[in-house]
PDB file of C-alpha atoms in Angstrom:
ATOM      1  CA  MET A   1     -21.325  -5.157  31.230  1.00 65.00           C
ATOM      2  CA  ARG A   2     -20.004  -1.664  31.065  1.00 66.00           C
ATOM      3  CA  ILE A   3     -22.054   0.707  28.614  1.00 64.00           C
ATOM      4  CA  ALA A   4     -20.627   3.717  26.933  1.00 67.00           C
ATOM      5  CA  SER A   5     -23.282   6.223  25.359  1.00 65.00           C
ATOM      6  CA  LEU A   6     -22.957   8.216  22.159  1.00 70.00           C
ATOM      7  CA  ASN A   7     -25.136  11.346  21.789  1.00 61.00           C
ATOM      8  CA  ASP A   8     -27.102  11.634  18.607  1.00 49.00           C
ATOM      9  CA  LYS A   9     -26.489  14.996  16.681  1.00 50.00           C
ATOM     10  CA  ASN A  10     -29.097  14.312  13.973  1.00 48.00           C
ATOM     11  CA  PRO A  11     -32.483  15.541  14.778  1.00 41.00           C
ATOM     12  CA  ALA A  12     -34.291  13.419  12.173  1.00 42.00           C
ATOM     13  CA  THR A  13     -33.288  10.103  13.985  1.00 42.00           C
ATOM     14  CA  ALA A  14     -33.648  11.419  17.783  1.00 44.00           C
ATOM     15  CA  GLY A  15     -35.574   9.198  19.857  1.00 45.00           C
ATOM     16  CA  GLU A  16     -34.279   6.023  17.981  1.00 47.00           C
ATOM     17  CA  THR A  17     -31.887   4.173  20.189  1.00 44.00           C
ATOM     18  CA  ARG A  18     -29.954   0.887  19.436  1.00 48.00           C
ATOM     19  CA  LEU A  19     -27.556  -1.048  21.171  1.00 48.00           C
ATOM     20  CA  THR A  20     -25.308  -1.195  18.267  1.00 58.00           C
ATOM     21  CA  VAL A  21     -21.881  -2.211  18.952  1.00 62.00           C
ATOM     22  CA  VAL A  22     -20.501  -4.587  21.680  1.00 66.00           C
ATOM     23  CA  LEU A  23     -16.937  -5.109  22.389  1.00 67.00           C
ATOM     24  CA  GLN A  24     -16.344  -8.423  24.154  1.00 59.00           C
ATOM     25  CA  VAL A  25     -12.990  -9.786  25.304  1.00 61.00           C
ATOM     26  CA  ARG A  26     -12.116 -13.430  25.380  1.00 57.00           C
ATOM     27  CA  GLN A  27     -10.786 -13.932  29.000  1.00 53.00           C
ATOM     28  CA  ASP A  28      -7.908 -16.725  29.076  1.00 52.00           C
ATOM     29  CA  ARG A  29      -7.189 -18.794  32.002  1.00 45.00           C
ATOM     30  CA  GLU A  30      -3.598 -17.597  31.845  1.00 48.00           C
ATOM     31  CA  MET A  31      -4.429 -14.197  32.615  1.00 48.00           C
ATOM     32  CA  THR A  32      -2.515 -12.900  35.545  1.00 44.00           C
ATOM     33  CA  GLU A  33      -3.946 -10.376  38.018  1.00 44.00           C
ATOM     34  CA  THR A  34      -1.322  -7.869  36.775  1.00 43.00           C
ATOM     35  CA  SER A  35      -2.623  -8.295  33.265  1.00 49.00           C
ATOM     36  CA  LEU A  36      -6.280  -7.895  34.402  1.00 54.00           C
ATOM     37  CA  GLY A  37      -5.340  -4.465  35.920  1.00 63.00           C
ATOM     38  CA  SER A  38      -4.481  -2.797  32.783  1.00 82.00           C
ATOM     39  CA  PRO A  39      -7.324  -2.146  29.840  1.00 90.00           C
ATOM     40  CA  LEU A  40      -6.809  -3.991  26.730  1.00 94.00           C
ATOM     41  CA  LEU A  41      -8.205  -1.299  24.660  1.00 96.00           C
ATOM     42  CA  GLU A  42      -8.307   2.424  25.574  1.00 96.00           C
ATOM     43  CA  VAL A  43     -10.060   5.049  23.481  1.00 97.00           C
ATOM     44  CA  THR A  44      -9.328   8.660  24.460  1.00 97.00           C
ATOM     45  CA  ASP A  45     -10.886  11.763  22.818  1.00 97.00           C
ATOM     46  CA  LEU A  46     -11.647  10.148  19.391  1.00 97.00           C
ATOM     47  CA  ALA A  47     -12.492  12.323  16.586  1.00 97.00           C
ATOM     48  CA  VAL A  48     -13.564  11.004  13.294  1.00 97.00           C
ATOM     49  CA  ASN A  49     -14.231  13.373  10.301  1.00 97.00           C
ATOM     50  CA  PHE A  50     -15.612  12.349   6.504  1.00 97.00           C
ATOM     51  CA  ARG A  51     -14.618  14.417   3.395  1.00 96.00           C
ATOM     52  CA  THR A  52     -18.081  15.529   1.753  1.00 94.00           C
ATOM     53  CA  THR A  53     -18.931  17.993  -1.097  1.00 94.00           C
ATOM     54  CA  ASP A  54     -19.846  20.204   1.397  1.00 93.00           C
ATOM     55  CA  GLY A  55     -16.316  19.894   3.270  1.00 93.00           C
ATOM     56  CA  GLU A  56     -15.281  17.914   5.969  1.00 95.00           C
ATOM     57  CA  VAL A  57     -18.181  16.740   8.519  1.00 95.00           C
ATOM     58  CA  GLN A  58     -17.297  15.546  11.960  1.00 95.00           C
ATOM     59  CA  ALA A  59     -19.108  12.341  12.781  1.00 95.00           C
ATOM     60  CA  VAL A  60     -17.414  11.173  16.258  1.00 95.00           C
ATOM     61  CA  LYS A  61     -16.191  13.980  18.874  1.00 94.00           C
ATOM     62  CA  ASN A  62     -14.375  13.375  21.945  1.00 94.00           C
ATOM     63  CA  ALA A  63     -15.572   9.744  22.356  1.00 95.00           C
ATOM     64  CA  SER A  64     -13.330   8.007  25.244  1.00 96.00           C
ATOM     65  CA  PHE A  65     -13.922   4.604  26.838  1.00 95.00           C
ATOM     66  CA  THR A  66     -11.706   1.599  28.245  1.00 95.00           C
ATOM     67  CA  LEU A  67     -12.454  -2.008  27.578  1.00 94.00           C
ATOM     68  CA  PRO A  68     -10.822  -4.167  30.549  1.00 93.00           C
ATOM     69  CA  ARG A  69      -9.533  -7.594  30.004  1.00 90.00           C
ATOM     70  CA  GLY A  70     -11.932 -10.396  30.390  1.00 87.00           C
ATOM     71  CA  GLY A  71     -14.965  -7.768  30.215  1.00 91.00           C
ATOM     72  CA  THR A  72     -17.717  -6.659  28.010  1.00 91.00           C
ATOM     73  CA  LEU A  73     -18.416  -3.037  26.663  1.00 92.00           C
ATOM     74  CA  ALA A  74     -21.815  -1.895  24.974  1.00 91.00           C
ATOM     75  CA  ILE A  75     -21.692   1.228  22.876  1.00 92.00           C
ATOM     76  CA  VAL A  76     -25.188   2.706  22.916  1.00 90.00           C
ATOM     77  CA  GLY A  77     -26.798   5.603  21.274  1.00 89.00           C
ATOM     78  CA  GLU A  78     -29.382   6.918  18.808  1.00 90.00           C
ATOM     79  CA  SER A  79     -29.250   5.966  15.085  1.00 87.00           C
ATOM     80  CA  GLY A  80     -26.550   8.276  13.374  1.00 88.00           C
ATOM     81  CA  SER A  81     -24.555   8.882  16.593  1.00 90.00           C
ATOM     82  CA  GLY A  82     -21.297   7.329  15.424  1.00 92.00           C
ATOM     83  CA  LYS A  83     -21.327   3.999  17.167  1.00 93.00           C
ATOM     84  CA  SER A  84     -20.328   2.020  13.871  1.00 92.00           C
ATOM     85  CA  THR A  85     -18.011   4.579  12.754  1.00 95.00           C
ATOM     86  CA  THR A  86     -16.230   4.190  16.314  1.00 95.00           C
ATOM     87  CA  ALA A  87     -16.313   0.630  15.825  1.00 94.00           C
ATOM     88  CA  MET A  88     -14.508   1.025  12.196  1.00 95.00           C
ATOM     89  CA  ALA A  89     -12.140   3.452  13.450  1.00 96.00           C
ATOM     90  CA  VAL A  90     -10.735   0.830  16.335  1.00 96.00           C
ATOM     91  CA  ILE A  91     -10.454  -1.758  13.772  1.00 95.00           C
ATOM     92  CA  GLY A  92      -8.950   0.204  10.962  1.00 95.00           C
ATOM     93  CA  LEU A  93     -11.852   0.059   8.478  1.00 94.00           C
ATOM     94  CA  LEU A  94     -13.020   3.591   8.065  1.00 95.00           C
ATOM     95  CA  PRO A  95     -14.194   4.365   4.503  1.00 94.00           C
ATOM     96  CA  GLY A  96     -11.962   6.507   2.069  1.00 94.00           C
ATOM     97  CA  ASN A  97     -13.430   9.676   2.704  1.00 96.00           C
ATOM     98  CA  GLY A  98     -13.160   8.976   6.628  1.00 96.00           C
ATOM     99  CA  LYS A  99     -10.270   9.585   8.852  1.00 96.00           C
ATOM    100  CA  VAL A 100      -9.188   9.654  12.433  1.00 97.00           C
ATOM    101  CA  ALA A 101      -8.858  13.655  13.096  1.00 97.00           C
ATOM    102  CA  GLY A 102      -7.924  13.420  16.508  1.00 96.00           C
ATOM    103  CA  GLY A 103      -7.495  11.188  19.764  1.00 97.00           C
ATOM    104  CA  SER A 104      -5.887   8.065  20.687  1.00 98.00           C
ATOM    105  CA  ILE A 105      -6.822   4.192  20.263  1.00 98.00           C
ATOM    106  CA  ARG A 106      -4.540   2.109  22.226  1.00 97.00           C
ATOM    107  CA  PHE A 107      -4.569  -1.960  21.967  1.00 96.00           C
ATOM    108  CA  ASP A 108      -2.529  -3.495  24.547  1.00 94.00           C
ATOM    109  CA  GLY A 109      -0.206  -0.789  24.803  1.00 93.00           C
ATOM    110  CA  THR A 110       0.077  -0.295  21.072  1.00 95.00           C
ATOM    111  CA  GLU A 111      -1.075   3.227  19.453  1.00 97.00           C
ATOM    112  CA  LEU A 112      -3.171   2.050  16.505  1.00 97.00           C
ATOM    113  CA  VAL A 113      -3.888   5.655  15.085  1.00 97.00           C
ATOM    114  CA  GLY A 114      -1.064   6.268  12.442  1.00 94.00           C
ATOM    115  CA  LEU A 115      -0.260   2.575  12.422  1.00 96.00           C
ATOM    116  CA  PRO A 116       1.130   1.373   9.174  1.00 95.00           C
ATOM    117  CA  GLU A 117      -1.325  -0.639   7.223  1.00 94.00           C
ATOM    118  CA  ALA A 118       0.826  -3.887   7.075  1.00 93.00           C
ATOM    119  CA  LYS A 119       0.724  -3.715  10.912  1.00 95.00           C
ATOM    120  CA  MET A 120      -2.719  -2.922  11.120  1.00 95.00           C
ATOM    121  CA  ARG A 121      -3.532  -6.200   8.922  1.00 92.00           C
ATOM    122  CA  ALA A 122      -1.451  -8.216  11.205  1.00 91.00           C
ATOM    123  CA  ILE A 123      -3.737  -6.854  14.229  1.00 94.00           C
ATOM    124  CA  ARG A 124      -7.098  -7.025  12.409  1.00 93.00           C
ATOM    125  CA  GLY A 125      -8.670 -10.391  12.357  1.00 90.00           C
ATOM    126  CA  ARG A 126      -6.079 -12.059  14.371  1.00 92.00           C
ATOM    127  CA  SER A 127      -6.350 -10.112  17.650  1.00 94.00           C
ATOM    128  CA  ILE A 128      -9.278  -7.850  16.979  1.00 95.00           C
ATOM    129  CA  GLY A 129     -12.222  -9.514  15.277  1.00 93.00           C
ATOM    130  CA  LEU A 130     -15.433  -8.044  13.694  1.00 93.00           C
ATOM    131  CA  VAL A 131     -19.030  -9.111  13.251  1.00 91.00           C
ATOM    132  CA  PRO A 132     -20.659  -6.756  10.906  1.00 87.00           C
ATOM    133  CA  GLN A 133     -24.184  -5.805  10.566  1.00 82.00           C
ATOM    134  CA  ASP A 134     -24.734  -7.090   7.148  1.00 83.00           C
ATOM    135  CA  PRO A 135     -23.303 -10.647   6.475  1.00 85.00           C
ATOM    136  CA  MET A 136     -24.418 -10.608   2.734  1.00 84.00           C
ATOM    137  CA  SER A 137     -22.445  -7.441   1.967  1.00 86.00           C
ATOM    138  CA  ASN A 138     -19.308  -8.775   3.879  1.00 89.00           C
ATOM    139  CA  LEU A 139     -19.169 -12.073   2.394  1.00 94.00           C
ATOM    140  CA  ASN A 140     -17.975 -12.714  -1.413  1.00 95.00           C
ATOM    141  CA  PRO A 141     -20.893 -13.684  -3.347  1.00 95.00           C
ATOM    142  CA  VAL A 142     -18.756 -15.709  -5.887  1.00 96.00           C
ATOM    143  CA  THR A 143     -16.450 -17.456  -3.743  1.00 97.00           C
ATOM    144  CA  LYS A 144     -17.320 -20.591  -1.569  1.00 97.00           C
ATOM    145  CA  ILE A 145     -17.931 -20.337   2.163  1.00 97.00           C
ATOM    146  CA  GLY A 146     -15.135 -22.676   3.036  1.00 97.00           C
ATOM    147  CA  THR A 147     -12.845 -20.767   0.847  1.00 97.00           C
ATOM    148  CA  GLN A 148     -13.634 -17.360   2.918  1.00 96.00           C
ATOM    149  CA  VAL A 149     -12.966 -19.241   5.987  1.00 96.00           C
ATOM    150  CA  ALA A 150      -9.855 -20.776   5.153  1.00 96.00           C
ATOM    151  CA  GLU A 151      -8.412 -17.540   3.648  1.00 95.00           C
ATOM    152  CA  THR A 152      -8.719 -15.961   7.354  1.00 93.00           C
ATOM    153  CA  LEU A 153      -7.051 -18.995   8.812  1.00 95.00           C
ATOM    154  CA  LEU A 154      -4.144 -19.030   6.381  1.00 96.00           C
ATOM    155  CA  VAL A 155      -3.359 -15.391   6.232  1.00 93.00           C
ATOM    156  CA  HIS A 156      -2.930 -15.199  10.095  1.00 92.00           C
ATOM    157  CA  GLY A 157      -0.902 -18.475  10.298  1.00 93.00           C
ATOM    158  CA  MET A 158      -3.924 -20.480  12.111  1.00 94.00           C
ATOM    159  CA  ALA A 159      -3.562 -23.322   9.563  1.00 94.00           C
ATOM    160  CA  THR A 160      -1.289 -24.690   6.999  1.00 95.00           C
ATOM    161  CA  SER A 161      -2.475 -25.876   3.497  1.00 93.00           C
ATOM    162  CA  LYS A 162      -2.281 -29.644   4.808  1.00 94.00           C
ATOM    163  CA  ASP A 163      -4.738 -28.880   7.692  1.00 96.00           C
ATOM    164  CA  VAL A 164      -6.855 -25.980   6.600  1.00 96.00           C
ATOM    165  CA  ASP A 165      -9.970 -27.908   5.324  1.00 96.00           C
ATOM    166  CA  ARG A 166     -10.313 -29.684   8.633  1.00 96.00           C
ATOM    167  CA  LYS A 167     -10.005 -26.638  10.470  1.00 96.00           C
ATOM    168  CA  VAL A 168     -12.518 -25.030   8.273  1.00 97.00           C
ATOM    169  CA  ILE A 169     -15.121 -27.606   9.314  1.00 96.00           C
ATOM    170  CA  GLU A 170     -14.098 -27.372  12.900  1.00 94.00           C
ATOM    171  CA  VAL A 171     -14.691 -23.520  12.763  1.00 92.00           C
ATOM    172  CA  LEU A 172     -17.870 -23.876  10.960  1.00 94.00           C
ATOM    173  CA  THR A 173     -19.240 -26.530  13.324  1.00 91.00           C
ATOM    174  CA  ALA A 174     -18.237 -24.626  16.478  1.00 88.00           C
ATOM    175  CA  ALA A 175     -20.599 -21.764  15.118  1.00 87.00           C
ATOM    176  CA  GLY A 176     -23.645 -24.001  14.576  1.00 86.00           C
ATOM    177  CA  LEU A 177     -23.745 -25.122  11.039  1.00 88.00           C
ATOM    178  CA  PRO A 178     -25.117 -28.223  10.508  1.00 88.00           C
ATOM    179  CA  ASP A 179     -23.376 -30.477   7.837  1.00 94.00           C
ATOM    180  CA  ALA A 180     -20.397 -28.198   7.707  1.00 95.00           C
ATOM    181  CA  ALA A 181     -18.461 -30.216   5.278  1.00 96.00           C
ATOM    182  CA  GLU A 182     -21.190 -29.816   2.727  1.00 96.00           C
ATOM    183  CA  ARG A 183     -21.935 -26.232   3.696  1.00 96.00           C
ATOM    184  CA  ALA A 184     -18.333 -24.913   3.031  1.00 97.00           C
ATOM    185  CA  LYS A 185     -18.636 -26.005  -0.608  1.00 97.00           C
ATOM    186  CA  GLN A 186     -21.724 -23.506  -0.843  1.00 97.00           C
ATOM    187  CA  TYR A 187     -22.133 -20.056  -1.875  1.00 97.00           C
ATOM    188  CA  PRO A 188     -23.285 -17.492   0.517  1.00 95.00           C
ATOM    189  CA  HIS A 189     -26.809 -16.887  -1.736  1.00 95.00           C
ATOM    190  CA  GLU A 190     -27.413 -20.677  -0.756  1.00 96.00           C
ATOM    191  CA  PHE A 191     -27.424 -19.835   3.036  1.00 94.00           C
ATOM    192  CA  SER A 192     -30.250 -18.298   5.021  1.00 90.00           C
ATOM    193  CA  GLY A 193     -29.716 -14.998   6.830  1.00 86.00           C
ATOM    194  CA  GLY A 194     -29.276 -16.759  10.037  1.00 86.00           C
ATOM    195  CA  MET A 195     -26.573 -19.212   8.692  1.00 90.00           C
ATOM    196  CA  ARG A 196     -24.716 -15.985   6.810  1.00 92.00           C
ATOM    197  CA  GLN A 197     -24.661 -14.644  10.100  1.00 89.00           C
ATOM    198  CA  ARG A 198     -22.991 -17.766  11.630  1.00 90.00           C
ATOM    199  CA  VAL A 199     -20.493 -17.827   8.886  1.00 93.00           C
ATOM    200  CA  VAL A 200     -19.461 -14.255   9.661  1.00 92.00           C
ATOM    201  CA  ILE A 201     -18.970 -15.015  13.344  1.00 90.00           C
ATOM    202  CA  ALA A 202     -17.170 -18.154  12.512  1.00 91.00           C
ATOM    203  CA  ILE A 203     -15.074 -16.046  10.513  1.00 93.00           C
ATOM    204  CA  ALA A 204     -14.335 -13.214  13.095  1.00 92.00           C
ATOM    205  CA  VAL A 205     -13.707 -15.843  15.766  1.00 89.00           C
ATOM    206  CA  ALA A 206     -11.667 -18.419  13.705  1.00 90.00           C
ATOM    207  CA  CYS A 207      -8.259 -16.985  14.857  1.00 91.00           C
ATOM    208  CA  ARG A 208      -9.333 -16.646  18.574  1.00 91.00           C
ATOM    209  CA  PRO A 209      -9.252 -12.891  18.717  1.00 93.00           C
ATOM    210  CA  GLN A 210      -8.385 -11.121  21.795  1.00 94.00           C
ATOM    211  CA  ILE A 211     -11.589  -8.679  21.190  1.00 95.00           C
ATOM    212  CA  LEU A 212     -14.529  -9.234  19.411  1.00 93.00           C
ATOM    213  CA  ILE A 213     -16.240  -6.353  18.035  1.00 94.00           C
ATOM    214  CA  CYS A 214     -20.124  -7.001  17.184  1.00 92.00           C
ATOM    215  CA  ASP A 215     -21.730  -4.377  15.235  1.00 89.00           C
ATOM    216  CA  GLU A 216     -25.606  -5.080  15.611  1.00 84.00           C
ATOM    217  CA  PRO A 217     -25.087  -8.686  14.605  1.00 81.00           C
ATOM    218  CA  THR A 218     -28.799  -9.556  14.846  1.00 80.00           C
ATOM    219  CA  THR A 219     -30.520  -6.248  13.022  1.00 75.00           C
ATOM    220  CA  ALA A 220     -31.856  -8.080   9.950  1.00 68.00           C
ATOM    221  CA  LEU A 221     -32.634 -11.382  11.586  1.00 74.00           C
ATOM    222  CA  ASP A 222     -36.040 -12.600  12.976  1.00 79.00           C
ATOM    223  CA  VAL A 223     -36.620 -13.003  16.558  1.00 83.00           C
ATOM    224  CA  THR A 224     -35.928 -16.635  17.061  1.00 81.00           C
ATOM    225  CA  ILE A 225     -32.638 -16.363  14.923  1.00 78.00           C
ATOM    226  CA  GLN A 226     -31.670 -13.311  17.050  1.00 80.00           C
ATOM    227  CA  ALA A 227     -31.788 -15.431  20.042  1.00 82.00           C
ATOM    228  CA  GLN A 228     -29.708 -18.227  18.610  1.00 77.00           C
ATOM    229  CA  ILE A 229     -27.146 -15.879  17.404  1.00 76.00           C
ATOM    230  CA  LEU A 230     -26.677 -14.078  20.639  1.00 80.00           C
ATOM    231  CA  GLU A 231     -26.387 -17.219  22.516  1.00 80.00           C
ATOM    232  CA  LEU A 232     -23.831 -18.139  19.911  1.00 76.00           C
ATOM    233  CA  ILE A 233     -21.733 -14.873  20.509  1.00 77.00           C
TER     234      ILE A 233
END
């Protein structure tokens, strides 16, 4: 595992270091020696700013790292150092007041900075998956679990209306959910924290993305469940 560090600029949080973001690449058997030689993800001099009532604030400055094909990269740093912001910039999910102010993000040779949203949507989920910090805030509370998994599969062409129900059960089963057929009919509030985390992992890997970004996937879980989730990932 390769490790990249982001330095904290907030003295209020100095001393608290977390392993927050892990970017993992799925290694296909058909990868050639040539393809393994070029990085799948290259981030160079990344800068991210946020608009505030007091003006623009720079959250990330000159962040650079590469993610090799078939490899794993951990981004570590103190709380508030910009780890999650860097991950959200890569996948194009910065909040409305945030923007990439400089630098380059290249995925498999394609520049993601400035890429039209329609093209970014085709990459997000299909080629780059995300396991967020808080599953409850990332699952729709009024939509059944199976429907949320099915949406990912259908949008990215990984299932048809005829076989989507079967594939939903397969994805949830692979994520370690018991009695997946019945669980697919339930809502997020009916799940424990560990089970909800398994659901967001299932959604993240449903399309077999080339890169899986894990943003503190075990923070809100107890130690026993943490071990199970890390083993699953």
